[in-house]
Amino acid sequence: MDTKHLGINSKLIHAGYKADATGSVNVPIYQTSTFAFRNAAHGAALFAGEEDGFIYTRIGNPTIRALEDSVAELENGCGGIATSSGMGAVCTVYLALLESGTHMVSTASVYGPSRGLMEKDFSRFGVQSTYVDTSDVIQVEKALRSNTKVVYLETPANPTMQVTDIEQVSALAHAHGCLVVVDNTFASPYLQRPLDLGADVVLHSVTKFINGHADVVGGIIVAKDADIYKRLRKTMINSGCNMDPHQAFLVLRGLKTLGVRIERAQQSAIQIARWLETQPEVKAVRYIGLESHPQHELCKRQMSGFGSMISFELEGGMEAGQRLMDHVRVATLAVSLGGVETLIEHPASMTHASISPEDRRLAGYSDGLVRYSVGLEDVNDLIADLRQALDAVADAPDQESAVDLEENLATVGS
Ligand SMILES: *Cc1c(COP(=O)(O)O)cnc(C)c1O
């Protein structure tokens, strides 16, 4: 079916799907490493790229291709490249678009391993990088050098929830001859389509919203232009960070409900964010759907919704953050995000612990910051859960009795 003219929810269900001879409603899992050629001429034609088809699963596979075609269409790109993980996608992009002597400008509060891979590994091969607050276009402009080849954006960024104007930065980067890559994991193509705003490449950790069920690790890259797509695809194939067919099948299943999951989670997120703003233990709430968010107006223009990621700062700093982690019952204490279950984590002692306290302060958040990924539980249960956990934070920091824990459990009915 040609799905180009359909709305996004129809695309989520139908894009990328091609019926096979059995009429299977879902794309089968082609659990095979290799594909038989009809004859020598067929094999030669496939290798020469004269005929479309499949050779070997690292190069391509029908289940994986269905996912690639679907996300490429959702992002309005010319082709998708599924990878073993989100970091496989980041690594492929760096490998394909940068080389010794070139330079990249990146969002300072980019996903930690995306920065670590560049600063610790690519630097050994002579690739340079600078990290700035890309929500301030002046800082991006100042960081550009004559050898800058890539401007790498993550928006909304983690855990600061800073938002970069993709259109504005893309215009600036293109005027300097640079490519723009956007890590669109936090928004998903349901809420934000960076290629439409001027970016050249978009990537995702599909582990998060796109799959949405906390049962797969995977990634995907989509390019706007065919030449860049081919370059990226060749790098992925040769570096071996391909997705596998079963992974692709699960992600395709998750993808179909992306729209309803996000709609529901963001309805809860705004309620929780507004409620958090009124709690005395909470110093600040960072949610792009709140009018108090500094880039709320930009988000309204650039995105079609505000998503379900909330960060909030506790008055009590590091200790309060850790105590809150120990007292939530409905939310699960775990890293990752974008799944059906609500996840909570404490960046200063967990995901961002390797960043020095000074760098965390410079990036604009305190040790009391909590990251909260709103899932699909009943919003009243989530609010009651946070309230009882905040009560525990407010209590004297000595050991509380087992009786208190029992009471807390009873009030939220875990
Ligand atoms: C999780 C994440 C990644 C890395 O993805 P993996 O699937 O864990 O390898 C990259 N970028 C962002 C924004 C993420 O949240």
GROMACS .gro file of C-alpha atoms and ligand atoms in nm:
model
  429
    1MET     CA    1   0.000   0.000   0.000
    2ASP     CA    2   0.124   0.351  -0.074
    3THR     CA    3   0.104   0.520   0.263
    4LYS     CA    4   0.269   0.852   0.171
    5HIS     CA    5  -0.061   1.043   0.176
    6LEU     CA    6  -0.183   0.892   0.506
    7GLY     CA    7  -0.176   1.046   0.853
    8ILE     CA    8   0.094   0.955   1.101
    9ASN     CA    9  -0.111   0.700   1.296
   10SER     CA   10  -0.199   0.518   0.973
   11LYS     CA   11   0.166   0.526   0.873
   12LEU     CA   12   0.266   0.376   1.207
   13ILE     CA   13   0.047   0.076   1.129
   14HIS     CA   14   0.102   0.036   0.755
   15ALA     CA   15   0.423   0.204   0.635
   16GLY     CA   16   0.702  -0.031   0.531
   17TYR     CA   17   0.474  -0.334   0.512
   18LYS     CA   18   0.469  -0.539   0.194
   19ALA     CA   19   0.233  -0.837   0.181
   20ASP     CA   20   0.394  -1.173   0.109
   21ALA     CA   21   0.235  -1.472  -0.068
   22THR     CA   22   0.083  -1.612   0.254
   23GLY     CA   23  -0.115  -1.296   0.332
   24SER     CA   24   0.049  -1.274   0.674
   25VAL     CA   25  -0.082  -0.956   0.838
   26ASN     CA   26   0.249  -0.903   1.014
   27VAL     CA   27   0.595  -0.905   0.864
   28PRO     CA   28   0.735  -1.255   0.932
   29ILE     CA   29   1.062  -1.299   1.119
   30TYR     CA   30   1.302  -1.402   0.844
   31GLN     CA   31   1.533  -1.575   1.091
   32THR     CA   32   1.804  -1.656   0.842
   33SER     CA   33   2.164  -1.551   0.803
   34THR     CA   34   2.178  -1.592   0.426
   35PHE     CA   35   1.959  -1.605   0.113
   36ALA     CA   36   1.983  -1.853  -0.176
   37PHE     CA   37   2.044  -1.715  -0.524
   38ARG     CA   38   1.835  -1.857  -0.809
   39ASN     CA   39   2.150  -1.901  -1.016
   40ALA     CA   40   2.493  -1.748  -1.072
   41ALA     CA   41   2.358  -1.456  -1.275
   42HIS     CA   42   2.111  -1.370  -0.995
   43GLY     CA   43   2.389  -1.373  -0.735
   44ALA     CA   44   2.607  -1.154  -0.955
   45ALA     CA   45   2.319  -0.909  -1.020
   46LEU     CA   46   2.248  -0.876  -0.646
   47PHE     CA   47   2.613  -0.810  -0.567
   48ALA     CA   48   2.637  -0.558  -0.850
   49GLY     CA   49   2.329  -0.379  -0.714
   50GLU     CA   50   2.152  -0.428  -1.048
   51GLU     CA   51   1.867  -0.616  -0.886
   52ASP     CA   52   1.693  -0.558  -0.553
   53GLY     CA   53   1.695  -0.853  -0.316
   54PHE     CA   54   1.869  -1.007  -0.021
   55ILE     CA   55   2.217  -1.154   0.007
   56TYR     CA   56   2.314  -1.187   0.372
   57THR     CA   57   2.142  -1.059   0.688
   58ARG     CA   58   2.422  -0.821   0.793
   59ILE     CA   59   2.369  -0.648   0.457
   60GLY     CA   60   1.991  -0.664   0.460
   61ASN     CA   61   1.693  -0.878   0.561
   62PRO     CA   62   1.319  -0.847   0.482
   63THR     CA   63   1.209  -0.809   0.847
   64ILE     CA   64   1.475  -0.548   0.913
   65ARG     CA   65   1.395  -0.371   0.588
   66ALA     CA   66   1.027  -0.341   0.683
   67LEU     CA   67   1.132  -0.150   0.995
   68GLU     CA   68   1.384   0.060   0.802
   69ASP     CA   69   1.127   0.153   0.538
   70SER     CA   70   0.867   0.233   0.801
   71VAL     CA   71   1.084   0.467   1.010
   72ALA     CA   72   1.233   0.626   0.695
   73GLU     CA   73   0.881   0.713   0.583
   74LEU     CA   74   0.781   0.841   0.928
   75GLU     CA   75   1.088   1.068   0.930
   76ASN     CA   76   1.040   1.174   0.566
   77GLY     CA   77   1.384   1.044   0.474
   78CYS     CA   78   1.510   0.851   0.174
   79GLY     CA   79   1.620   0.539   0.360
   80GLY     CA   80   1.665   0.384   0.702
   81ILE     CA   81   1.952   0.184   0.850
   82ALA     CA   82   1.865  -0.029   1.152
   83THR     CA   83   2.147  -0.095   1.398
   84SER     CA   84   2.218  -0.328   1.689
   85SER     CA   85   2.168  -0.046   1.942
   86GLY     CA   86   2.126   0.329   1.961
   87MET     CA   87   2.502   0.356   2.018
   88GLY     CA   88   2.553   0.145   1.704
   89ALA     CA   89   2.365   0.420   1.520
   90VAL     CA   90   2.574   0.697   1.682
   91CYS     CA   91   2.899   0.513   1.605
   92THR     CA   92   2.798   0.452   1.243
   93VAL     CA   93   2.718   0.821   1.197
   94TYR     CA   94   3.052   0.932   1.344
   95LEU     CA   95   3.244   0.674   1.139
   96ALA     CA   96   3.073   0.759   0.812
   97LEU     CA   97   3.064   1.139   0.837
   98LEU     CA   98   3.392   1.230   1.009
   99GLU     CA   99   3.760   1.162   0.948
  100SER     CA  100   4.099   1.246   1.087
  101GLY     CA  101   4.148   1.623   1.103
  102THR     CA  102   3.779   1.707   1.100
  103HIS     CA  103   3.575   1.858   1.383
  104MET     CA  104   3.228   1.813   1.528
  105VAL     CA  105   3.019   2.056   1.735
  106SER     CA  106   2.778   1.882   1.968
  107THR     CA  107   2.513   1.953   2.231
  108ALA     CA  108   2.692   1.962   2.571
  109SER     CA  109   2.427   1.761   2.754
  110VAL     CA  110   2.422   1.495   2.483
  111TYR     CA  111   2.369   1.130   2.585
  112GLY     CA  112   2.680   1.038   2.789
  113PRO     CA  113   2.817   0.753   2.573
  114SER     CA  114   2.771   0.964   2.256
  115ARG     CA  115   3.013   1.213   2.409
  116GLY     CA  116   3.240   0.946   2.559
  117LEU     CA  117   3.274   0.761   2.226
  118MET     CA  118   3.383   1.083   2.055
  119GLU     CA  119   3.609   1.220   2.329
  120LYS     CA  120   3.776   0.891   2.426
  121ASP     CA  121   3.778   0.688   2.104
  122PHE     CA  122   3.732   0.901   1.793
  123SER     CA  123   3.979   1.152   1.938
  124ARG     CA  124   4.246   0.878   1.912
  125PHE     CA  125   4.191   0.884   1.535
  126GLY     CA  126   4.232   1.260   1.514
  127VAL     CA  127   3.868   1.369   1.519
  128GLN     CA  128   3.811   1.687   1.722
  129SER     CA  129   3.496   1.791   1.903
  130THR     CA  130   3.350   2.084   2.097
  131TYR     CA  131   3.047   2.073   2.328
  132VAL     CA  132   2.823   2.375   2.370
  133ASP     CA  133   2.471   2.460   2.480
  134THR     CA  134   2.317   2.426   2.133
  135SER     CA  135   1.992   2.583   2.256
  136ASP     CA  136   2.194   2.907   2.217
  137VAL     CA  137   2.269   2.947   1.845
  138ILE     CA  138   2.542   3.205   1.918
  139GLN     CA  139   2.739   2.939   2.105
  140VAL     CA  140   2.706   2.705   1.806
  141GLU     CA  141   2.829   2.976   1.570
  142LYS     CA  142   3.131   3.053   1.792
  143ALA     CA  143   3.225   2.684   1.808
  144LEU     CA  144   3.232   2.633   1.429
  145ARG     CA  145   3.579   2.599   1.277
  146SER     CA  146   3.699   2.576   0.918
  147ASN     CA  147   3.727   2.196   0.958
  148THR     CA  148   3.386   2.146   1.124
  149LYS     CA  149   3.197   1.884   0.925
  150VAL     CA  150   2.911   1.784   1.156
  151VAL     CA  151   2.681   1.964   1.397
  152TYR     CA  152   2.534   1.699   1.624
  153LEU     CA  153   2.219   1.791   1.816
  154GLU     CA  154   2.018   1.615   2.080
  155THR     CA  155   1.685   1.784   2.144
  156PRO     CA  156   1.516   1.770   2.387
  157ALA     CA  157   1.842   1.693   2.569
  158ASN     CA  158   1.895   1.472   2.865
  159PRO     CA  159   1.853   1.536   3.159
  160THR     CA  160   1.837   1.915   3.125
  161MET     CA  161   1.542   1.914   2.883
  162GLN     CA  162   1.712   2.195   2.690
  163VAL     CA  163   1.569   2.237   2.342
  164THR     CA  164   1.761   2.335   2.028
  165ASP     CA  165   1.604   2.521   1.736
  166ILE     CA  166   1.674   2.264   1.461
  167GLU     CA  167   1.574   2.496   1.177
  168GLN     CA  168   1.794   2.783   1.294
  169VAL     CA  169   2.099   2.568   1.369
  170SER     CA  170   2.059   2.378   1.039
  171ALA     CA  171   2.060   2.703   0.840
  172LEU     CA  172   2.375   2.818   1.021
  173ALA     CA  173   2.550   2.479   0.983
  174HIS     CA  174   2.465   2.452   0.613
  175ALA     CA  175   2.599   2.803   0.551
  176HIS     CA  176   2.929   2.669   0.691
  177GLY     CA  177   2.917   2.352   0.479
  178CYS     CA  178   2.840   2.121   0.773
  179LEU     CA  179   2.595   1.833   0.797
  180VAL     CA  180   2.338   1.833   1.077
  181VAL     CA  181   2.264   1.514   1.270
  182VAL     CA  182   1.980   1.502   1.524
  183ASP     CA  183   1.940   1.237   1.794
  184ASN     CA  184   1.558   1.229   1.798
  185THR     CA  185   1.525   0.960   2.066
  186PHE     CA  186   1.344   1.178   2.322
  187ALA     CA  187   1.080   1.308   2.082
  188SER     CA  188   1.035   1.016   1.837
  189PRO     CA  189   0.908   1.083   1.482
  190TYR     CA  190   0.559   1.106   1.627
  191LEU     CA  191   0.640   1.442   1.789
  192GLN     CA  192   0.932   1.581   1.588
  193ARG     CA  193   1.067   1.531   1.236
  194PRO     CA  194   1.412   1.690   1.216
  195LEU     CA  195   1.463   1.624   0.841
  196ASP     CA  196   1.160   1.845   0.769
  197LEU     CA  197   1.330   2.118   0.975
  198GLY     CA  198   1.655   2.107   0.777
  199ALA     CA  199   1.860   1.828   0.938
  200ASP     CA  200   2.046   1.584   0.711
  201VAL     CA  201   2.048   1.275   0.930
  202VAL     CA  202   1.827   1.167   1.219
  203LEU     CA  203   1.895   0.878   1.455
  204HIS     CA  204   1.717   0.699   1.736
  205SER     CA  205   1.775   0.460   2.015
  206VAL     CA  206   1.466   0.252   1.927
  207THR     CA  207   1.519   0.096   2.271
  208LYS     CA  208   1.318   0.392   2.403
  209PHE     CA  209   0.992   0.529   2.262
  210ILE     CA  210   0.989   0.357   1.921
  211ASN     CA  211   0.991   0.006   2.065
  212GLY     CA  212   0.841   0.125   2.392
  213HIS     CA  213   0.819  -0.203   2.581
  214ALA     CA  214   1.162  -0.227   2.749
  215ASP     CA  215   1.232  -0.560   2.580
  216VAL     CA  216   1.468  -0.464   2.296
  217VAL     CA  217   1.791  -0.268   2.254
  218GLY     CA  218   1.823  -0.125   1.904
  219GLY     CA  219   1.886   0.180   1.691
  220ILE     CA  220   1.804   0.333   1.355
  221ILE     CA  221   1.945   0.606   1.130
  222VAL     CA  222   1.749   0.788   0.859
  223ALA     CA  223   1.914   1.007   0.594
  224LYS     CA  224   1.748   1.272   0.385
  225ASP     CA  225   1.977   1.235   0.087
  226ALA     CA  226   2.051   0.915  -0.110
  227ASP     CA  227   2.429   0.963  -0.121
  228ILE     CA  228   2.453   1.006   0.255
  229TYR     CA  229   2.220   0.712   0.303
  230LYS     CA  230   2.450   0.490   0.093
  231ARG     CA  231   2.759   0.606   0.280
  232LEU     CA  232   2.597   0.532   0.617
  233ARG     CA  233   2.463   0.197   0.500
  234LYS     CA  234   2.806   0.083   0.378
  235THR     CA  235   2.965   0.181   0.710
  236MET     CA  236   2.699  -0.006   0.909
  237ILE     CA  237   2.743  -0.317   0.692
  238ASN     CA  238   3.122  -0.315   0.720
  239SER     CA  239   3.131  -0.235   1.092
  240GLY     CA  240   2.882  -0.512   1.162
  241CYS     CA  241   2.644  -0.327   1.393
  242ASN     CA  242   2.334  -0.454   1.210
  243MET     CA  243   2.002  -0.522   1.382
  244ASP     CA  244   1.878  -0.881   1.384
  245PRO     CA  245   1.546  -1.000   1.243
  246HIS     CA  246   1.384  -1.089   1.574
  247GLN     CA  247   1.480  -0.749   1.716
  248ALA     CA  248   1.327  -0.581   1.409
  249PHE     CA  249   1.005  -0.782   1.448
  250LEU     CA  250   0.963  -0.669   1.809
  251VAL     CA  251   1.037  -0.306   1.722
  252LEU     CA  252   0.782  -0.317   1.438
  253ARG     CA  253   0.524  -0.442   1.687
  254GLY     CA  254   0.608  -0.165   1.932
  255LEU     CA  255   0.607   0.101   1.661
  256LYS     CA  256   0.241   0.043   1.574
  257THR     CA  257   0.127   0.180   1.911
  258LEU     CA  258   0.376   0.470   1.929
  259GLY     CA  259   0.102   0.728   1.875
  260VAL     CA  260  -0.144   0.602   2.137
  261ARG     CA  261   0.136   0.542   2.386
  262ILE     CA  262   0.275   0.893   2.349
  263GLU     CA  263  -0.068   1.059   2.357
  264ARG     CA  264  -0.157   0.880   2.678
  265ALA     CA  265   0.180   0.927   2.848
  266GLN     CA  266   0.196   1.298   2.769
  267GLN     CA  267  -0.155   1.351   2.909
  268SER     CA  268  -0.029   1.208   3.236
  269ALA     CA  269   0.303   1.394   3.211
  270ILE     CA  270   0.146   1.740   3.206
  271GLN     CA  271  -0.070   1.652   3.508
  272ILE     CA  272   0.231   1.520   3.698
  273ALA     CA  273   0.447   1.819   3.600
  274ARG     CA  274   0.180   2.068   3.716
  275TRP     CA  275   0.137   1.874   4.040
  276LEU     CA  276   0.512   1.860   4.102
  277GLU     CA  277   0.532   2.239   4.061
  278THR     CA  278   0.309   2.277   4.367
  279GLN     CA  279   0.504   2.042   4.595
  280PRO     CA  280   0.722   2.212   4.861
  281GLU     CA  281   1.004   1.955   4.832
  282VAL     CA  282   1.042   2.033   4.461
  283LYS     CA  283   1.257   2.331   4.368
  284ALA     CA  284   1.203   2.328   3.992
  285VAL     CA  285   1.028   2.121   3.728
  286ARG     CA  286   1.167   2.090   3.376
  287TYR     CA  287   0.894   1.975   3.140
  288ILE     CA  288   0.870   2.122   2.793
  289GLY     CA  289   0.489   2.127   2.818
  290LEU     CA  290   0.498   2.378   3.106
  291GLU     CA  291   0.470   2.747   3.020
  292SER     CA  292   0.760   2.797   3.264
  293HIS     CA  293   0.997   2.599   3.037
  294PRO     CA  294   1.230   2.854   2.869
  295GLN     CA  295   1.178   2.700   2.524
  296HIS     CA  296   0.810   2.616   2.555
  297GLU     CA  297   0.721   2.838   2.257
  298LEU     CA  298   0.994   2.682   2.041
  299CYS     CA  299   0.864   2.335   2.134
  300LYS     CA  300   0.516   2.437   2.021
  301ARG     CA  301   0.658   2.529   1.680
  302GLN     CA  302   0.906   2.246   1.640
  303MET     CA  303   0.716   1.956   1.794
  304SER     CA  304   0.358   1.835   1.776
  305GLY     CA  305   0.341   1.749   2.147
  306PHE     CA  306   0.551   1.765   2.461
  307GLY     CA  307   0.617   1.398   2.530
  308SER     CA  308   0.655   1.229   2.863
  309MET     CA  309   1.003   1.308   2.995
  310ILE     CA  310   1.014   1.518   3.311
  311SER     CA  311   1.315   1.627   3.515
  312PHE     CA  312   1.267   1.786   3.854
  313GLU     CA  313   1.503   1.926   4.115
  314LEU     CA  314   1.460   1.836   4.479
  315GLU     CA  315   1.541   2.093   4.748
  316GLY     CA  316   1.752   1.837   4.935
  317GLY     CA  317   2.024   1.774   4.673
  318MET     CA  318   2.209   1.444   4.633
  319GLU     CA  319   2.072   1.281   4.948
  320ALA     CA  320   1.711   1.373   4.872
  321GLY     CA  321   1.752   1.238   4.520
  322GLN     CA  322   1.881   0.906   4.643
  323ARG     CA  323   1.614   0.880   4.913
  324LEU     CA  324   1.340   0.941   4.658
  325MET     CA  325   1.479   0.653   4.449
  326ASP     CA  326   1.455   0.423   4.750
  327HIS     CA  327   1.092   0.506   4.823
  328VAL     CA  328   0.903   0.499   4.495
  329ARG     CA  329   0.687   0.190   4.457
  330VAL     CA  330   0.485   0.228   4.135
  331ALA     CA  331   0.766   0.386   3.934
  332THR     CA  332   1.054   0.148   3.867
  333LEU     CA  333   1.405   0.257   3.965
  334ALA     CA  334   1.589   0.195   3.639
  335VAL     CA  335   1.766   0.379   3.363
  336SER     CA  336   1.623   0.394   3.009
  337LEU     CA  337   1.298   0.568   2.921
  338GLY     CA  338   1.007   0.577   2.684
  339GLY     CA  339   0.850   0.246   2.784
  340VAL     CA  340   0.503   0.151   2.904
  341GLU     CA  341   0.631   0.142   3.262
  342THR     CA  342   0.720   0.460   3.448
  343LEU     CA  343   1.093   0.476   3.518
  344ILE     CA  344   1.275   0.698   3.764
  345GLU     CA  345   1.647   0.759   3.797
  346HIS     CA  346   1.891   0.995   3.967
  347PRO     CA  347   2.138   1.137   3.710
  348ALA     CA  348   2.398   1.263   3.963
  349SER     CA  349   2.452   0.918   4.114
  350MET     CA  350   2.362   0.710   3.806
  351THR     CA  351   2.359   0.805   3.435
  352HIS     CA  352   2.558   1.126   3.480
  353ALA     CA  353   2.777   1.021   3.776
  354SER     CA  354   3.087   1.017   3.552
  355ILE     CA  355   3.041   1.392   3.487
  356SER     CA  356   3.210   1.602   3.755
  357PRO     CA  357   2.983   1.797   3.996
  358GLU     CA  358   3.127   2.117   3.846
  359ASP     CA  359   3.042   2.011   3.489
  360ARG     CA  360   2.693   1.912   3.602
  361ARG     CA  361   2.655   2.257   3.756
  362LEU     CA  362   2.784   2.419   3.436
  363ALA     CA  363   2.535   2.213   3.237
  364GLY     CA  364   2.269   2.374   3.454
  365TYR     CA  365   2.138   2.109   3.693
  366SER     CA  366   2.197   2.017   4.056
  367ASP     CA  367   2.261   1.688   4.234
  368GLY     CA  368   1.898   1.688   4.343
  369LEU     CA  369   1.778   1.640   3.983
  370VAL     CA  370   1.550   1.344   3.921
  371ARG     CA  371   1.459   1.208   3.578
  372TYR     CA  372   1.113   1.065   3.538
  373SER     CA  373   0.986   0.886   3.226
  374VAL     CA  374   0.608   0.876   3.248
  375GLY     CA  375   0.458   0.543   3.145
  376LEU     CA  376   0.102   0.421   3.100
  377GLU     CA  377   0.000   0.350   3.459
  378ASP     CA  378  -0.299   0.540   3.603
  379VAL     CA  379  -0.186   0.895   3.665
  380ASN     CA  380  -0.341   0.902   4.012
  381ASP     CA  381  -0.129   0.605   4.115
  382LEU     CA  382   0.184   0.779   3.986
  383ILE     CA  383   0.105   1.099   4.176
  384ALA     CA  384   0.023   0.910   4.498
  385ASP     CA  385   0.346   0.717   4.459
  386LEU     CA  386   0.553   1.035   4.421
  387ARG     CA  387   0.373   1.197   4.716
  388GLN     CA  388   0.450   0.910   4.954
  389ALA     CA  389   0.811   0.901   4.830
  390LEU     CA  390   0.843   1.279   4.884
  391ASP     CA  391   0.705   1.229   5.238
  392ALA     CA  392   0.984   0.981   5.297
  393VAL     CA  393   1.239   1.231   5.165
  394ALA     CA  394   1.102   1.500   5.398
  395ASP     CA  395   1.125   1.267   5.701
  396ALA     CA  396   1.434   1.270   5.921
  397PRO     CA  397   1.714   1.099   5.730
  398ASP     CA  398   1.753   0.821   5.989
  399GLN     CA  399   1.624   0.471   5.928
  400GLU     CA  400   1.249   0.471   5.923
  401SER     CA  401   1.056   0.182   6.062
  402ALA     CA  402   0.911  -0.105   5.865
  403VAL     CA  403   0.568   0.024   5.975
  404ASP     CA  404   0.612   0.342   5.768
  405LEU     CA  405   0.700   0.138   5.463
  406GLU     CA  406   0.391  -0.075   5.510
  407GLU     CA  407   0.177   0.237   5.538
  408ASN     CA  408   0.330   0.383   5.226
  409LEU     CA  409   0.264   0.063   5.036
  410ALA     CA  410  -0.095   0.056   5.156
  411THR     CA  411  -0.160   0.415   5.045
  412VAL     CA  412  -0.039   0.361   4.691
  413GLY     CA  413  -0.159   0.001   4.666
  414SER     CA  414   0.156  -0.106   4.477
  415LIG     C1  415   1.955   0.544   2.513
  415LIG     C2  416   2.002   0.652   2.427
  415LIG     C3  417   2.102   0.632   2.332
  415LIG     C4  418   2.176   0.500   2.317
  415LIG     O1  419   2.091   0.398   2.280
  415LIG     P1  420   2.112   0.242   2.316
  415LIG     O2  421   1.999   0.178   2.248
  415LIG     O3  422   2.111   0.231   2.466
  415LIG     O4  423   2.245   0.202   2.261
  415LIG     C5  424   2.137   0.738   2.250
  415LIG     N1  425   2.077   0.858   2.262
  415LIG     C6  426   1.981   0.881   2.354
  415LIG     C7  427   1.918   1.016   2.361
  415LIG     C8  428   1.939   0.780   2.439
  415LIG     O5  429   1.844   0.805   2.529
   0.00000   0.00000   0.00000
